[in-house]
């Protein structure tokens, strides 16, 4: 094979250097883990993330004006008032100041408007007589108020009990019940908890967990209760501790963030959590999503502070440790249960001023003695007081003492030293790598025949696909960076071809988090070293002479102006995305959006501008871009043929490699015009390109996307027609005649197929009605943030607050389904101005880029952008990561001058 990697006699020396580098790499990986662990610990113990108030608990807010210790009770288990009073007096004597009692709506209002108040009248009177504060949980739903999916076969079914936890079909019915309750007991009750544990099944019925739906229920109920009782303190539902984020359970932090996104903050006065100990001592300092322990309360508090809600107190309505053997709450000994409880109360009182109160899980469970909750009981099964009760008697008599802070400067010193050590070793590794003949190896690699290069890349991609160990994944990236350094254009080609495979990402497990890296972004990251080296070698002064050498002076001036305007567009895009940060409240979403919609597209633009300056390079890159779309179409076609897809309006729609037929159509719609443009400039590849174009067209048709077929394809055909007729010197040659015949024929065939196959779907106007509802709510969002919008990635975290109730309303939308509202909501007025500038620039490029055979691939690019823009009147234009990257790839290719520019 040409191009030997090693000179004779240098094998031993090179091997030793490689071993040294391997050792350094292993040490760097270890230091990276240590740095990440230390950084996580610093974040978890950062007092500024808690923003503890200096006001006394009793004065900070109405929700804090409650005794510090309470307990959940189940008074429905007692048969006589005397038994209830005895239990309540026992709790008062033990030092508890409040009791939390669930009121089952289905028992109070079994029929609409028919209220049974006798039991609640007695219970609330007895609670007041015992000197305790009632905390009422309004929960459950009667049969008549539930949706059909939350009803058993009949109202008398014995299986009705689990269904009573389902929310009502209409939140207003629950609000009327809550208002009636508050009006009747406003002199007795002040604290109202709206629902319980809506973040886990079965407490949200036979449906997916939906934080925004709960926010709607909370909003109408809180408004009704406050209207009936102006002094009411509204408590958000107590959230169950869980690590999941799925369909039947959502962890407290994310659920709470979605409540804030839905605009629910004004409708609750306290956030309720249940930080059970789960077998670990209160000293367990972990406070993060994957740690179920007592100090999970710190993690929830940080979520609140990050959302700008530091003023709202937190209630730990259920905390504690379980003594029952083989319990789902984990088991501790009775001695540890008492000791942990005492330590937890002391620590919270001394260090958590934002925690208004703490509640024990249960006094006496209304359940069989084998039930796990008996491990928390304050009485024994035979009715005697448990020794645990003495802990609360002592805690009630103990004054609050401030514990000395355990935080020192040692963790920060450790972090600084680790950073210094890591930086030094990284610098050393770079120096060591320079002793290797890397450039000689890259030069030798460039002389390899194409099959050899393909084999190397195939082996690397197979290893990367199978890799799950982070050091191996990073080593694959470094290997790819070495190969791309020899041929930088290959990195851009892989990135362009991999754009549609955004969801086929590689998960890189980090400390406490997972970084999902799509293949296009991985290729782009591996291209960065080559891009950086190339940028250092570029001389800005050579730009205009290069442009003048392509064409006469006039063409050079036009080409330079187009490139300059494109650069300004990219710079302006970065600027307005940064300015939008002023309206951001959910910073993780903004940072992800900034990376996916700004940084990655800008890097692609820069890479193409610097590394693909020649027409042949541009055409090669465009071919890779088309090949990726064709491959996605092929994968989707195979999936459709074996029965995949989703049935809508009587049509089985191709879904492909995404989770939505429309999202697949958005990409394929851009791919098809590019392929047609390449057909006009190709030679040997024409049969393959023709087959791929037909494949993409078929897959696009099978998506049954009305926006793509009725808006996108006609727009692309119009651009081709305008480009063909733009100049009087245009001559209809044989190649152009074949091209235009294909375009016209394709449009006719698609039109006939649409009418024959998709008639029922085209006549269904329900989607259009839902679009109007989305546009109405998105317009309300823009009115609230008119100038800068909510920033990249901010729509998902802002739109639910403006969502009007509707059976078809979707709170999880990522964009406004309109290109105009997409930019208006995301980037405000400046975003609309930027979009107008982009359209004007594209029109200018189209006007000056329609001469010569090589111009057709640029025309295909513009047709693709036009098709995407037309489709975006009812869908996304740049609100999906792969589309944003595609748009900037097209922008870069169109901004680079070539011989056909006039």
Short mmCIF file of N, CA and C in Angstrom, two decimals, residues 765-826:
data_model
loop_
_atom_site.label_atom_id
_atom_site.label_comp_id
_atom_site.label_asym_id
_atom_site.label_seq_id
_atom_site.Cartn_x
_atom_site.Cartn_y
_atom_site.Cartn_z
N UNK A 765 -60.08 18.94 7.92
CA UNK A 765 -59.65 20.29 8.28
C UNK A 765 -59.32 20.41 9.77
N UNK A 766 -59.34 19.29 10.49
CA UNK A 766 -59.10 19.37 11.92
C UNK A 766 -57.68 19.84 12.23
N UNK A 767 -56.70 19.37 11.42
CA UNK A 767 -55.32 19.82 11.64
C UNK A 767 -55.20 21.32 11.43
N UNK A 768 -55.89 21.85 10.43
CA UNK A 768 -55.84 23.28 10.17
C UNK A 768 -56.45 24.06 11.34
N UNK A 769 -57.51 23.53 11.91
CA UNK A 769 -58.11 24.21 13.07
C UNK A 769 -57.14 24.20 14.24
N UNK A 770 -56.46 23.09 14.44
CA UNK A 770 -55.49 23.05 15.53
C UNK A 770 -54.33 24.01 15.29
N UNK A 771 -53.96 24.17 13.99
CA UNK A 771 -52.91 25.15 13.67
C UNK A 771 -53.36 26.56 14.05
N UNK A 772 -54.59 26.91 13.77
CA UNK A 772 -55.09 28.23 14.12
C UNK A 772 -55.04 28.44 15.64
N UNK A 773 -55.36 27.40 16.40
CA UNK A 773 -55.29 27.51 17.85
C UNK A 773 -53.85 27.72 18.31
N UNK A 774 -52.92 26.97 17.70
CA UNK A 774 -51.50 27.14 18.05
C UNK A 774 -51.04 28.55 17.72
N UNK A 775 -51.42 29.05 16.54
CA UNK A 775 -51.00 30.39 16.14
C UNK A 775 -51.57 31.46 17.07
N UNK A 776 -52.81 31.26 17.50
CA UNK A 776 -53.42 32.22 18.43
C UNK A 776 -52.63 32.28 19.73
N UNK A 777 -52.29 31.12 20.29
CA UNK A 777 -51.57 31.09 21.55
C UNK A 777 -50.13 31.56 21.38
N UNK A 778 -49.50 31.21 20.24
CA UNK A 778 -48.13 31.67 19.99
C UNK A 778 -48.09 33.18 19.82
N UNK A 779 -49.13 33.75 19.22
CA UNK A 779 -49.20 35.20 19.08
C UNK A 779 -49.28 35.87 20.44
N UNK A 780 -50.00 35.25 21.36
CA UNK A 780 -50.05 35.78 22.73
C UNK A 780 -48.66 35.74 23.37
N UNK A 781 -47.93 34.68 23.11
CA UNK A 781 -46.56 34.58 23.63
C UNK A 781 -45.69 35.69 23.06
N UNK A 782 -45.78 35.95 21.76
CA UNK A 782 -44.97 37.01 21.16
C UNK A 782 -45.34 38.38 21.73
N UNK A 783 -46.62 38.60 21.96
CA UNK A 783 -47.03 39.88 22.53
C UNK A 783 -46.41 40.11 23.90
N UNK A 784 -46.15 39.03 24.60
CA UNK A 784 -45.56 39.16 25.92
C UNK A 784 -44.06 39.42 25.84
N UNK A 785 -43.40 38.94 24.79
CA UNK A 785 -41.96 39.14 24.59
C UNK A 785 -41.74 39.69 23.18
N UNK A 786 -42.16 40.92 22.91
CA UNK A 786 -42.21 41.39 21.52
C UNK A 786 -40.86 41.69 20.89
N UNK A 787 -39.89 42.09 21.67
CA UNK A 787 -38.65 42.61 21.08
C UNK A 787 -37.62 41.51 20.83
N UNK A 788 -37.33 40.70 21.83
CA UNK A 788 -36.26 39.70 21.72
C UNK A 788 -36.76 38.26 21.73
N UNK A 789 -38.05 38.04 22.01
CA UNK A 789 -38.57 36.69 22.07
C UNK A 789 -38.06 35.94 23.29
N UNK A 790 -38.24 34.63 23.28
CA UNK A 790 -37.86 33.79 24.43
C UNK A 790 -36.55 33.05 24.19
N UNK A 791 -35.92 33.30 23.04
CA UNK A 791 -34.61 32.72 22.79
C UNK A 791 -34.66 31.33 22.20
N UNK A 792 -33.55 30.86 21.65
CA UNK A 792 -33.50 29.49 21.11
C UNK A 792 -33.78 28.47 22.19
N UNK A 793 -34.66 27.53 21.89
CA UNK A 793 -35.03 26.52 22.87
C UNK A 793 -36.01 26.98 23.91
N UNK A 794 -36.46 28.24 23.84
CA UNK A 794 -37.32 28.78 24.89
C UNK A 794 -38.80 28.55 24.66
N UNK A 795 -39.20 28.17 23.45
CA UNK A 795 -40.63 28.00 23.17
C UNK A 795 -41.23 26.91 24.05
N UNK A 796 -40.54 25.80 24.19
CA UNK A 796 -41.05 24.68 24.99
C UNK A 796 -41.25 25.09 26.44
N UNK A 797 -40.44 26.01 26.94
CA UNK A 797 -40.49 26.41 28.34
C UNK A 797 -41.31 27.66 28.56
N UNK A 798 -41.93 28.21 27.54
CA UNK A 798 -42.74 29.42 27.69
C UNK A 798 -44.15 29.27 27.14
N UNK A 799 -44.31 28.48 26.10
CA UNK A 799 -45.60 28.37 25.41
C UNK A 799 -46.72 27.85 26.31
N UNK A 800 -46.50 26.85 27.20
CA UNK A 800 -47.63 26.33 28.00
C UNK A 800 -48.36 27.38 28.81
N UNK A 801 -47.67 28.46 29.21
CA UNK A 801 -48.33 29.50 30.00
C UNK A 801 -49.36 30.26 29.19
N UNK A 802 -49.29 30.20 27.88
CA UNK A 802 -50.22 30.93 27.02
C UNK A 802 -51.19 30.00 26.30
N UNK A 803 -51.18 28.76 26.69
CA UNK A 803 -52.00 27.75 26.04
C UNK A 803 -53.42 27.81 26.58
N UNK A 804 -54.37 28.09 25.69
CA UNK A 804 -55.76 28.11 26.10
C UNK A 804 -56.31 26.70 26.14
N UNK A 805 -57.17 26.40 27.14
CA UNK A 805 -57.69 25.03 27.27
C UNK A 805 -58.40 24.56 26.01
N UNK A 806 -58.03 23.37 25.58
CA UNK A 806 -58.64 22.76 24.40
C UNK A 806 -58.33 21.28 24.43
N UNK A 807 -59.27 20.43 24.00
CA UNK A 807 -58.99 18.99 23.98
C UNK A 807 -57.79 18.63 23.12
N UNK A 808 -57.55 19.42 22.06
CA UNK A 808 -56.44 19.11 21.16
C UNK A 808 -55.17 19.88 21.50
N UNK A 809 -55.18 20.68 22.56
CA UNK A 809 -54.01 21.48 22.91
C UNK A 809 -52.84 20.59 23.31
N UNK A 810 -51.67 20.90 22.77
CA UNK A 810 -50.47 20.13 23.06
C UNK A 810 -49.46 21.03 23.77
N UNK A 811 -49.23 20.81 25.07
CA UNK A 811 -48.30 21.68 25.80
C UNK A 811 -46.84 21.37 25.53
N UNK A 812 -46.55 20.29 24.79
CA UNK A 812 -45.17 19.87 24.59
C UNK A 812 -44.63 20.25 23.22
N UNK A 813 -45.24 21.22 22.56
CA UNK A 813 -44.77 21.65 21.25
C UNK A 813 -43.40 22.32 21.36
N UNK A 814 -42.58 22.10 20.33
CA UNK A 814 -41.25 22.70 20.30
C UNK A 814 -41.20 23.97 19.46
N UNK A 815 -42.25 24.23 18.68
CA UNK A 815 -42.25 25.42 17.83
C UNK A 815 -43.68 25.80 17.51
N UNK A 816 -43.85 26.95 16.86
CA UNK A 816 -45.17 27.54 16.66
C UNK A 816 -45.87 27.07 15.39
N UNK A 817 -45.26 26.20 14.61
CA UNK A 817 -45.85 25.69 13.37
C UNK A 817 -46.19 26.81 12.40
N UNK A 818 -45.37 27.81 12.39
CA UNK A 818 -45.44 28.91 11.41
C UNK A 818 -44.09 29.59 11.42
N UNK A 819 -43.50 29.75 10.26
CA UNK A 819 -42.15 30.32 10.21
C UNK A 819 -42.13 31.73 10.79
N UNK A 820 -43.21 32.48 10.56
CA UNK A 820 -43.24 33.86 11.05
C UNK A 820 -43.32 33.87 12.58
N UNK A 821 -44.21 33.06 13.13
CA UNK A 821 -44.32 33.00 14.58
C UNK A 821 -43.14 32.27 15.20
N UNK A 822 -42.51 31.38 14.45
CA UNK A 822 -41.31 30.71 14.95
C UNK A 822 -40.22 31.73 15.28
N UNK A 823 -39.99 32.64 14.36
CA UNK A 823 -38.96 33.67 14.60
C UNK A 823 -39.47 34.76 15.54
N UNK A 824 -40.77 35.05 15.49
CA UNK A 824 -41.32 36.08 16.38
C UNK A 824 -41.26 35.65 17.83
N UNK A 825 -41.66 34.41 18.11
CA UNK A 825 -41.64 33.94 19.50
C UNK A 825 -40.23 33.65 19.98
N UNK A 826 -39.38 33.18 19.09
CA UNK A 826 -38.03 32.82 19.51
C UNK A 826 -37.08 34.00 19.61
#
